[in-house]
Amino acid sequence: MSNPAVTAAQAPFSATDVLLSEGVILLGAAVLFVMLFRRFGLGAVLGYLVAGALVGPQGLGLVGGGESKLAIAEIGIVLLLFLVGLELHPARLWRLKRDIFALGLAQVVICGLALTAIIFFTTGFTWGAAIALGLPLALSSTAQVLPSLKSSGRINSPFGEKVFSILLFQDLSIVPLITIVAALSRNPADAGGPPGWMLAGYTVAAIAGLVLAGRFILRPLLQLVGRLGERELFVAVGLFTVLAAAALMHALHLSTALGAFVAGVMLADSPYRHEIEADVEPFRSILLGLFFLAVGMVLDLHTVAANPVFVIGMAAMLVLTKALLISSLARLFGMEWSQAVGAGLLLSQGGEFGFVLFAQAQNALLVAPEGASLFSAIVTFSMATTPFLMLFARRFEFAKPKNPTDLAGPDEATRGTAIIVGYGRFGQTVAQMLMGHGFEVVLIDKKPAQIEVSSRFDMKVYYGDGTRIDLLRRSGAEEAQLIAFCHDDPSLDSRVLEPIAEAFPQAALLVRAFDRRQLLALKDMDLAGIVREVFESAICMGVQAMATLGVPQPEIEEVERQYRQNDEQRLTVQSEQGTLMAAKELMFRPGRRMHLIARGEEEEKA
C-alpha cells in the first residue's frame, strides 16, 4: 500500500509549485519591464504587455494558461469601474449628462459604423462579422486612459470631464454591444439564450436591485463597520460589494463591469467613500497589471508574424480613424481644437473589452479563431501606441484656450482647494470660514457619530484616517492647496506629517496642537502654521475677565501684549533646551504684577 505523503512529495509539480514559480516569473518580468518603460516615459501598460508577451506561451514559454489568468485578471477592470463609480456624485453625473449621453453615444455609434465599413470593404468578412468586429473597436481603453487622468489630476478639468464622459458611455454600451453580437449569432446553442429585450429588462431590474441593496443594506453595514473601527472590515466590505454586484450581473449574462460601476455610484455620496477607495485601490492596481500581463500572454505572435502588414496597417487605421472622428466630435461639442485633438489622440486605441466581445463573436460563429486572434493583436498594437500618443495629447490639452470663460469655475470643482482633517468643534469653524469665502473644502473625520450628526446639517463629511497618505491622495490632496489637521490628536508629530509633506509638496500644512508639548514636537517641521487649540480662546476669556474686574482697556491690551511676548520667548527657550521647565521666570505669578504696568504706576506716583 502506497504512502500518500511519499506520493505527494514525489509529484513533479504541485499546484503550489506552479503558482509560486509562475508568480515569481510574472512579477519579476513585470517589475523589470515596467521600471524600464517608465524610465523612458513609455508608461506601465506597455511594459506589462511586453513582459506578458515575452514570458508567455508565444514567447519564451516560461508561463502558460494566459486565458485563465485573463479571466481572473478581468476583476481588475471590474474594480476600476467600481472606483470610477465612486467618483460620480449624482450632482456631477447630472451635470455631465450631455457629454455622457450625447457625445458618448455619438462617438460609439459613428466610430463603430466607420470601423465596420473599413473592415467590410478591406477584408473578406461578411457584414455580420464586420459589425461584430467593428463596433467593439469603437471602445477605448479605460484601463489605460483613466489611470493617466487620475494620476495627473486632470480628471476634474474640463478636458478630463469630456474624456471621462466618453469612457463612461463606452463602458455603459457594453450591454447593447453584447446584445447585438448575440442577435447576429450563427451558433444554434445561442438560440436558447435570453433575447435582447430580456437582457435590457434584466439590466434595469439589476440596477434597481443594486440601488436598493446599497440604500438599505450596504449603508447600514458600513455605519456598523465604521463604529467598530476595524480597517480590515472595510477592505472585506469593499471587495464584497464589488464582487457581489459583479456576480449578480454575471449570473444575468450582463456586464460585470456595469455592476461594479453601479455599486460605486451607490457609495459615491457615502461618508465612507474615501476609506473604501483607499482600501480597494491596491487590489485594482495589482489585478489591472495582471490583466495587461495576461493580454500580452494571449497575444498570438505566430498569427501576427504570418500577417504583419495587415495587423500593423489595421492598427494604424484604427488609431487614425478614431483620432480624427473623436477630435471632430469633441470640437462639435464645444472643445477648442487643440484640446479636441488631444482628446482624439488619448482615446484613439482599442479597448480591453474588445477582447471579451471578440471571444463572444468567435463563440457566435461570426468569425474564425484566427480572425479573433488577428483583431485581438490589432487592439494590443493600438494599445502599445497609447503611451507615445499621450505625450502629444498633453501638449494639445494644455494649450491655452481661446475663450477662458469656458473653463469650469470654482463652483463646479469636485475636488477641494482645502482638505480639513477632523470636523469637530475646531474643524467646523475653520471649514465654515473657508466655505464662507467660496472655497471648495473636502471634510474628513474618523468618528462615525460626528459624521452622522454633520449629515443632519446637510454637511458631507467623509470617513477615514486623514493621516493616511493613500486616503489623502484619494481625497484629492495632489490638487489641494491646503491641508488642515484640525482633529484632536496629541500624538500627531513630525514622523506622521513629514511623509505627508513630501507626498504633497504643493499643499500648505496647518496643524492644531493640543498643547505646547505637541507644539515643541513639531518645531522642526516647515509648516504653514500651528495653532494651540485653546490658546486664543483662553486669551479672549482672560481679556473679558480683566474687563469685568474694571481694568482699563489700555492696561488690558498691554497685559495681553506682554503675555504673548513672554509666551513666545518661553517657547523659543524651551525648544532650545528641550524642557518645559525652561524660562520659568517669564511666567506671571501670584502677587507679581506685570512689571511694565507696575513701573508705569510708580512713574505716575512720582
XYZ file of C-alpha atoms in Angstrom:
606
model
C 0.000 0.000 0.000
C 1.499 3.310 -1.080
C 2.216 6.130 1.314
C 0.211 9.259 0.334
C 2.840 11.542 1.809
C 5.586 9.990 -0.288
C 3.419 10.145 -3.401
C 2.711 13.819 -2.849
C 6.368 14.530 -2.234
C 7.360 12.730 -5.424
C 4.876 14.693 -7.544
C 6.969 16.682 -10.002
C 4.880 19.873 -9.902
C 2.164 20.583 -7.375
C -0.318 23.440 -7.692
C 1.731 25.385 -5.145
C 4.919 24.866 -7.191
C 3.250 26.169 -10.332
C 1.694 29.137 -8.527
C 4.952 30.175 -6.900
C 7.151 29.679 -9.941
C 4.774 31.429 -12.345
C 4.106 34.176 -9.807
C 7.828 34.868 -9.425
C 8.364 34.903 -13.196
C 5.376 37.143 -13.934
C 6.063 39.626 -11.150
C 9.785 39.680 -11.897
C 9.197 40.368 -15.589
C 6.550 42.961 -14.751
C 8.806 44.833 -12.329
C 11.712 44.811 -14.771
C 9.821 45.964 -17.854
C 7.547 48.447 -16.064
C 10.595 50.103 -14.482
C 12.358 50.131 -17.840
C 9.410 51.558 -19.753
C 8.652 54.066 -17.018
C 12.270 55.178 -17.167
C 11.863 56.060 -20.840
C 8.447 57.646 -20.306
C 6.519 54.952 -22.187
C 4.090 54.066 -19.411
C 3.448 50.985 -17.302
C 0.823 49.420 -19.609
C 3.245 48.905 -22.469
C 5.717 47.367 -20.014
C 3.103 44.877 -18.833
C 2.154 43.954 -22.406
C 5.759 43.344 -23.471
C 6.520 41.392 -20.294
C 3.478 39.153 -20.821
C 4.301 38.532 -24.477
C 7.925 37.707 -23.629
C 7.322 35.147 -20.861
C 4.047 33.792 -22.284
C 3.475 30.648 -24.340
C 4.027 32.504 -27.618
C 7.337 33.941 -26.362
C 9.828 32.129 -24.132
C 7.101 29.802 -22.857
C 8.028 30.331 -19.199
C 4.389 30.801 -18.133
C 1.238 29.237 -19.547
C -2.505 29.498 -19.072
C -2.910 33.033 -20.406
C -6.661 32.627 -20.967
C -7.310 31.507 -17.384
C -5.194 34.336 -15.988
C -7.018 36.797 -18.242
C -10.363 35.635 -16.862
C -9.172 36.171 -13.287
C -7.451 39.473 -14.049
C -10.643 40.921 -15.554
C -11.593 41.570 -11.931
C -9.072 44.413 -12.198
C -11.321 46.099 -14.779
C -14.302 45.450 -12.517
C -12.511 47.188 -9.631
C -11.524 50.046 -11.933
C -15.159 50.639 -12.895
C -16.116 50.492 -9.216
C -13.635 53.277 -8.466
C -14.999 55.231 -11.432
C -18.463 54.944 -9.924
C -17.165 56.267 -6.607
C -16.056 59.422 -8.420
C -19.576 60.086 -9.688
C -21.633 62.094 -7.264
C -25.223 62.233 -8.537
C -24.934 66.006 -8.980
C -21.824 65.597 -11.109
C -23.386 62.779 -13.118
C -26.369 65.011 -13.848
C -24.123 67.906 -14.836
C -22.251 65.672 -17.310
C -25.398 64.123 -18.810
C -24.999 65.902 -22.165
C -21.395 64.819 -22.589
C -22.154 61.254 -21.461
C -25.338 60.534 -23.381
C -24.860 62.800 -26.411
C -21.105 62.996 -27.041
C -20.542 59.445 -25.767
C -23.358 57.994 -27.872
C -22.183 59.854 -30.984
C -18.630 58.612 -30.502
C -19.565 54.943 -30.114
C -22.060 54.928 -32.999
C -20.035 56.953 -35.522
C -16.676 55.315 -34.790
C -18.281 51.864 -34.674
C -20.014 52.271 -38.045
C -16.914 53.787 -39.678
C -14.676 50.942 -38.489
C -17.301 48.368 -39.513
C -17.304 49.812 -43.056
C -13.494 49.791 -43.202
C -13.366 46.130 -42.142
C -16.083 45.099 -44.609
C -14.544 46.854 -47.646
C -10.888 45.960 -46.916
C -11.297 42.333 -45.864
C -13.327 39.333 -46.894
C -15.509 39.344 -43.793
C -19.294 39.300 -44.039
C -21.411 42.190 -42.795
C -22.227 40.263 -39.627
C -18.571 39.609 -38.895
C -17.623 43.213 -39.742
C -20.242 44.528 -37.299
C -19.141 42.101 -34.568
C -15.533 43.271 -35.014
C -16.031 46.937 -35.887
C -18.354 48.004 -33.076
C -16.025 46.750 -30.280
C -13.154 48.668 -31.872
C -15.068 51.898 -31.133
C -14.355 51.340 -27.438
C -11.190 52.820 -25.939
C -9.024 51.532 -23.119
C -10.479 52.732 -19.828
C -7.681 50.844 -18.064
C -5.077 52.970 -19.846
C -6.686 56.388 -20.113
C -8.469 56.728 -16.783
C -5.484 55.982 -14.502
C -3.472 58.506 -16.511
C -6.124 61.184 -15.981
C -6.448 60.367 -12.286
C -2.728 60.226 -11.525
C -2.078 63.571 -13.216
C -5.067 65.240 -11.539
C -6.704 66.053 -14.884
C -9.884 64.033 -14.408
C -11.724 67.001 -12.868
C -10.613 69.514 -15.503
C -12.981 70.420 -18.373
C -10.764 68.356 -20.687
C -10.763 65.387 -18.311
C -14.533 65.508 -17.849
C -15.120 65.288 -21.621
C -12.794 62.301 -21.917
C -14.280 60.726 -18.801
C -17.809 61.127 -20.179
C -16.889 59.319 -23.401
C -15.215 56.489 -21.488
C -18.208 56.156 -19.204
C -20.669 55.813 -22.066
C -18.360 53.296 -23.730
C -18.476 51.179 -20.581
C -22.261 51.522 -20.424
C -22.558 50.469 -24.086
C -21.080 47.022 -23.439
C -24.507 45.513 -22.749
C -26.036 46.748 -26.059
C -22.952 45.524 -27.942
C -23.237 42.087 -26.338
C -26.904 42.043 -27.339
C -26.047 42.946 -30.955
C -23.462 40.171 -31.222
C -25.940 37.703 -29.701
C -28.606 38.777 -32.214
C -26.177 38.144 -35.110
C -25.111 34.745 -33.735
C -24.990 31.736 -36.060
C -24.470 29.328 -33.176
C -27.590 27.188 -32.558
C -26.602 26.906 -28.894
C -27.179 30.651 -28.525
C -30.794 30.288 -29.555
C -31.684 29.200 -26.048
C -30.134 32.324 -24.523
C -32.177 35.292 -23.381
C -33.265 37.688 -26.148
C -32.073 41.283 -26.239
C -35.249 42.781 -24.767
C -34.973 40.396 -21.841
C -31.333 41.377 -21.266
C -32.420 45.020 -21.218
C -35.086 44.155 -18.637
C -32.539 42.248 -16.580
C -30.263 45.292 -16.705
C -32.913 47.686 -15.377
C -34.012 45.231 -12.675
C -30.435 44.511 -11.599
C -29.552 48.204 -11.365
C -32.700 48.892 -9.324
C -31.888 45.956 -7.051
C -28.324 47.152 -6.518
C -29.502 50.671 -5.666
C -31.992 49.328 -3.102
C -29.371 46.990 -1.628
C -26.963 49.876 -1.290
C -29.568 52.019 0.394
C -30.998 49.547 2.882
C -28.200 47.006 3.382
C -24.794 48.384 2.461
C -25.010 51.830 4.082
C -26.164 50.477 7.486
C -23.445 47.813 7.246
C -20.781 50.478 6.628
C -22.053 52.513 9.577
C -21.685 49.451 11.789
C -18.163 48.761 10.491
C -17.278 52.434 10.984
C -18.275 52.266 14.631
C -16.123 49.167 15.125
C -13.164 50.998 13.562
C -11.592 47.880 12.001
C -9.804 48.693 8.754
C -9.726 45.029 7.708
C -13.521 45.003 7.750
C -13.590 47.953 5.350
C -11.361 46.022 2.954
C -13.656 42.998 3.222
C -16.857 45.032 2.790
C -15.419 46.935 -0.179
C -14.356 43.775 -2.015
C -17.605 42.035 -1.096
C -19.600 44.919 -2.576
C -17.680 44.838 -5.853
C -17.706 41.078 -6.273
C -21.356 40.686 -5.241
C -22.502 43.314 -7.753
C -20.318 41.782 -10.487
C -21.532 38.253 -9.657
C -25.163 39.350 -9.902
C -24.588 40.841 -13.361
C -22.613 37.807 -14.497
C -25.426 35.479 -13.420
C -27.818 37.517 -15.584
C -25.437 37.406 -18.610
C -24.762 41.125 -18.226
C -21.589 43.188 -17.920
C -19.765 42.576 -14.637
C -18.099 45.974 -15.028
C -21.515 47.640 -15.222
C -22.497 46.004 -11.926
C -19.337 47.250 -10.247
C -19.902 50.725 -11.665
C -23.423 50.845 -10.218
C -22.059 49.666 -6.864
C -19.576 52.532 -6.934
C -22.259 55.092 -7.757
C -24.304 53.763 -4.803
C -21.448 54.744 -2.485
C -20.413 57.989 -4.194
C -22.251 60.032 -1.563
C -21.305 57.772 1.335
C -19.162 59.305 4.078
C -17.055 56.132 3.891
C -16.217 56.602 0.229
C -12.586 57.706 0.647
C -11.790 54.896 3.072
C -13.190 52.320 0.638
C -11.311 53.899 -2.278
C -8.024 53.784 -0.406
C -8.559 50.141 0.595
C -9.682 48.853 -2.827
C -7.119 50.780 -4.899
C -4.155 48.398 -4.238
C -6.205 45.399 -5.409
C -7.220 47.302 -8.531
C -3.609 48.180 -9.341
C -2.340 44.619 -8.913
C -5.149 42.941 -10.853
C -5.084 45.519 -13.637
C -1.355 44.918 -14.037
C -2.049 41.168 -14.178
C -4.730 41.849 -16.804
C -2.256 43.512 -19.144
C 0.292 40.777 -18.465
C -2.353 38.224 -19.482
C -3.222 40.252 -22.596
C 0.423 40.074 -23.633
C 0.457 36.325 -22.906
C -2.566 35.526 -25.090
C -1.248 37.596 -27.982
C -0.813 35.109 -30.840
C 2.619 36.102 -32.083
C 2.577 33.382 -34.783
C -0.584 34.861 -36.295
C 0.973 38.327 -36.140
C 4.171 37.042 -37.750
C 2.111 35.481 -40.553
C 0.175 38.717 -41.220
C 2.413 41.584 -40.042
C 1.345 44.069 -42.711
C -2.366 43.512 -42.047
C -2.038 43.763 -38.246
C 0.161 46.859 -38.233
C -1.778 48.525 -41.051
C -5.163 47.888 -39.438
C -3.877 49.073 -36.051
C -2.668 52.290 -37.681
C -6.011 52.666 -39.467
C -7.842 52.145 -36.170
C -5.811 54.816 -34.365
C -6.054 57.312 -37.232
C -9.807 56.845 -37.786
C -10.713 57.190 -34.122
C -8.387 60.150 -33.585
C -9.946 62.065 -36.499
C -13.552 61.243 -35.633
C -13.256 61.839 -31.875
C -11.413 65.121 -32.430
C -14.152 66.311 -34.776
C -16.929 65.273 -32.380
C -15.200 66.900 -29.404
C -14.860 70.135 -31.369
C -18.532 69.916 -32.318
C -19.388 69.646 -28.609
C -17.574 72.828 -27.642
C -13.920 71.941 -27.079
C -11.140 74.081 -28.502
C -9.422 72.488 -31.478
C -6.177 71.923 -29.567
C -7.910 70.114 -26.716
C -10.194 68.241 -29.117
C -7.133 66.854 -30.915
C -5.687 65.900 -27.521
C -8.872 64.007 -26.650
C -8.829 62.242 -30.009
C -5.246 61.065 -29.534
C -5.912 59.961 -25.973
C -8.918 57.799 -26.963
C -7.620 56.501 -30.291
C -6.640 52.989 -29.155
C -8.799 49.884 -28.935
C -10.126 48.829 -25.542
C -9.797 45.864 -23.230
C -13.484 44.992 -23.625
C -12.729 44.284 -27.275
C -11.087 41.013 -26.195
C -14.315 39.976 -24.461
C -16.503 40.884 -27.444
C -14.164 39.215 -29.947
C -14.370 36.000 -27.927
C -18.152 36.259 -27.985
C -18.106 36.827 -31.755
C -15.990 33.693 -32.095
C -18.414 31.685 -29.943
C -21.287 33.033 -32.046
C -19.546 31.566 -35.153
C -19.306 35.025 -36.737
C -15.508 34.924 -37.024
C -12.958 32.118 -37.033
C -10.475 31.779 -34.139
C -7.723 33.120 -36.420
C -9.786 36.241 -37.132
C -10.433 36.836 -33.434
C -6.698 36.435 -32.752
C -5.812 38.891 -35.522
C -8.135 41.596 -34.194
C -7.020 40.966 -30.612
C -3.485 41.604 -31.860
C -4.685 44.773 -33.614
C -6.175 46.057 -30.342
C -2.971 45.172 -28.484
C -0.805 47.012 -31.015
C -3.079 50.043 -30.830
C -2.729 49.987 -27.036
C 1.018 49.973 -27.479
C 0.785 53.334 -29.286
C -1.040 54.982 -26.372
C 2.000 55.939 -24.236
C 3.518 57.708 -27.246
C 0.255 59.423 -28.201
C -0.283 60.558 -24.602
C 2.870 62.654 -24.865
C 1.383 64.532 -27.837
C -2.067 64.645 -26.270
C -0.775 66.547 -23.244
C 0.763 69.226 -25.452
C -2.569 69.790 -27.171
C -4.546 69.523 -23.941
C -2.570 72.180 -22.094
C -2.623 74.609 -24.986
C -4.125 77.913 -23.857
C -7.836 78.061 -24.806
C -9.074 80.997 -26.820
C -12.110 81.506 -24.623
C -11.099 81.250 -20.949
C -14.711 81.760 -19.862
C -15.440 78.192 -20.985
C -13.324 76.853 -18.132
C -15.175 75.457 -15.137
C -15.338 77.851 -12.192
C -14.702 77.070 -8.537
C -18.391 76.335 -8.011
C -18.055 73.371 -10.400
C -14.965 71.905 -8.759
C -15.429 68.379 -7.490
C -12.172 68.392 -5.542
C -11.498 70.904 -2.827
C -8.980 73.706 -2.617
C -8.553 72.644 1.010
C -8.839 69.386 2.946
C -9.972 69.569 6.556
C -8.987 66.551 8.656
C -11.261 66.459 11.688
C -14.699 68.073 11.580
C -15.289 68.557 15.295
C -15.806 71.873 17.086
C -12.397 73.110 15.916
C -12.549 71.921 12.303
C -16.098 73.181 11.826
C -15.031 76.772 12.408
C -12.031 76.522 10.090
C -14.056 74.801 7.349
C -17.015 77.168 7.516
C -14.783 80.242 7.337
C -13.162 78.822 4.186
C -16.588 77.975 2.752
C -17.731 81.490 3.586
C -15.125 82.792 1.158
C -16.298 80.368 -1.530
C -13.536 77.743 -1.303
C -14.374 74.104 -2.038
C -13.482 72.040 1.031
C -13.208 68.253 1.458
C -14.082 67.189 5.011
C -12.662 64.025 6.608
C -13.318 62.584 10.049
C -12.887 59.123 11.565
C -15.680 59.389 14.131
C -18.909 57.886 12.705
C -21.019 59.705 15.315
C -19.619 63.057 14.174
C -20.309 62.178 10.544
C -23.893 61.218 11.307
C -24.501 64.465 13.235
C -22.976 66.540 10.426
C -25.222 64.864 7.851
C -28.269 66.243 9.690
C -26.983 69.716 8.856
C -26.540 68.752 5.163
C -22.766 68.711 5.575
C -20.955 65.923 3.703
C -18.110 64.548 5.821
C -16.120 61.520 4.616
C -14.971 58.740 6.879
C -11.307 57.872 7.158
C -7.961 58.410 8.834
C -6.777 61.708 7.372
C -3.143 60.990 8.236
C -3.000 58.108 5.713
C -1.276 59.220 2.528
C -3.287 56.854 0.335
C -6.573 58.171 1.720
C -5.429 61.795 1.335
C -4.492 61.055 -2.262
C -7.945 59.602 -2.892
C -9.393 62.764 -1.332
C -7.621 64.990 -3.870
C -4.558 66.004 -1.846
C -2.423 66.132 -5.004
C -4.602 69.025 -6.194
C -5.296 70.717 -2.842
C -3.548 73.935 -1.857
C -4.098 73.442 1.872
C -4.405 70.504 4.274
C -5.524 71.493 7.781
C -5.235 68.909 10.560
C -7.970 70.053 12.920
C -8.550 66.809 14.824
C -7.706 66.345 18.491
C -4.608 64.136 18.309
C -1.711 64.848 20.712
C 0.339 62.115 19.033
C 0.451 63.966 15.707
C 4.147 64.739 15.217
C 6.809 65.154 12.568
C 7.023 61.385 11.948
C 3.423 61.471 10.738
C 3.484 64.812 8.941
C 6.842 64.645 7.134
C 5.744 61.850 4.720
C 2.574 63.834 4.009
C 4.570 66.977 3.291
C 6.830 65.014 0.929
C 3.899 63.354 -0.849
C 2.016 66.633 -1.396
C 4.634 69.395 -1.577
C 2.232 71.866 -3.207
C -0.124 71.811 -0.215
C 0.454 74.050 2.797
C 0.001 72.220 6.103
C -1.797 73.700 9.113
C -1.856 71.793 12.408
C -3.997 72.032 15.519
C -1.718 71.431 18.511
C -3.100 70.011 21.736
C -0.602 71.848 23.961
C 2.883 73.308 23.993
C 4.390 69.790 24.195
C 2.959 68.990 20.775
C 3.999 72.428 19.588
C 7.613 71.663 20.531
C 7.379 68.227 18.892
C 6.621 69.956 15.578
C 9.257 72.679 15.860
C 11.449 71.259 13.078
C 8.599 70.991 10.567
C 8.236 73.608 7.819
C 4.520 74.144 8.423
C 2.315 76.957 7.220
C 1.036 77.363 10.770
C 0.461 75.721 14.154
C -2.403 76.759 16.403
C -2.787 75.661 20.007
C -6.401 74.627 20.276
C -7.341 76.695 23.377
C -4.670 79.402 23.310
C -6.638 82.164 21.595
C -9.914 81.332 23.327
C -8.169 81.354 26.729
C -6.626 84.758 26.000
C -10.061 86.001 24.938
C -11.558 84.928 28.273
C -8.628 86.446 30.158
C -9.314 89.769 28.447
C -13.007 89.514 29.344
C -12.116 88.642 32.949
C -9.948 91.762 33.349
C -12.632 93.940 31.763
C -15.238 92.500 34.122
C -12.986 93.394 37.068
C -12.726 97.008 35.871
C -9.208 97.050 34.417
C -8.786 99.956 31.959
C -8.622 98.984 28.280
C -5.033 100.244 27.689
C -3.800 98.102 30.585
C -5.710 95.082 29.276
C -4.065 95.479 25.863
C -0.630 95.849 27.434
C -1.090 92.721 29.583
C -2.175 90.761 26.515
C 0.793 92.035 24.517
C 3.267 91.224 27.250
C 1.771 87.752 27.829
C 2.008 86.885 24.139
C 5.597 88.130 24.038
C 6.571 86.151 27.150
C 4.905 83.007 25.805
C 6.788 83.278 22.507
C 10.101 83.794 24.332
C 9.398 80.800 26.592
C 8.679 78.599 23.569
C 11.967 79.627 21.978
C 13.992 78.822 25.102
C 12.094 75.583 25.741
C 12.728 74.499 22.172
C 16.457 75.209 22.520
C 16.845 73.476 25.894
C 14.354 70.674 25.230
C 12.489 71.016 28.517
C 9.233 72.615 29.611
C 10.896 73.855 32.829
C 12.994 76.412 30.970
C 12.308 80.178 31.252
C 10.047 79.874 34.289
C 10.911 83.443 35.211
C 8.844 84.720 32.289
C 5.627 83.393 33.802
C 3.256 85.739 35.662
C 2.867 84.587 39.264
C 0.527 85.382 42.168
C 1.392 88.682 43.825
C 3.646 89.807 40.948
C 2.064 92.295 38.594
C 3.375 92.866 35.136
C 6.499 94.963 35.504
C 5.601 97.454 32.798
C 2.260 98.371 34.374
C 3.822 98.436 37.832
C 6.606 100.704 36.580
C 4.075 102.951 34.875
C 2.086 103.333 38.083
C 5.279 104.150 40.009
C 6.149 106.829 37.461
C 2.668 108.334 37.877
C 3.093 108.446 41.674
C 6.495 110.124 41.308
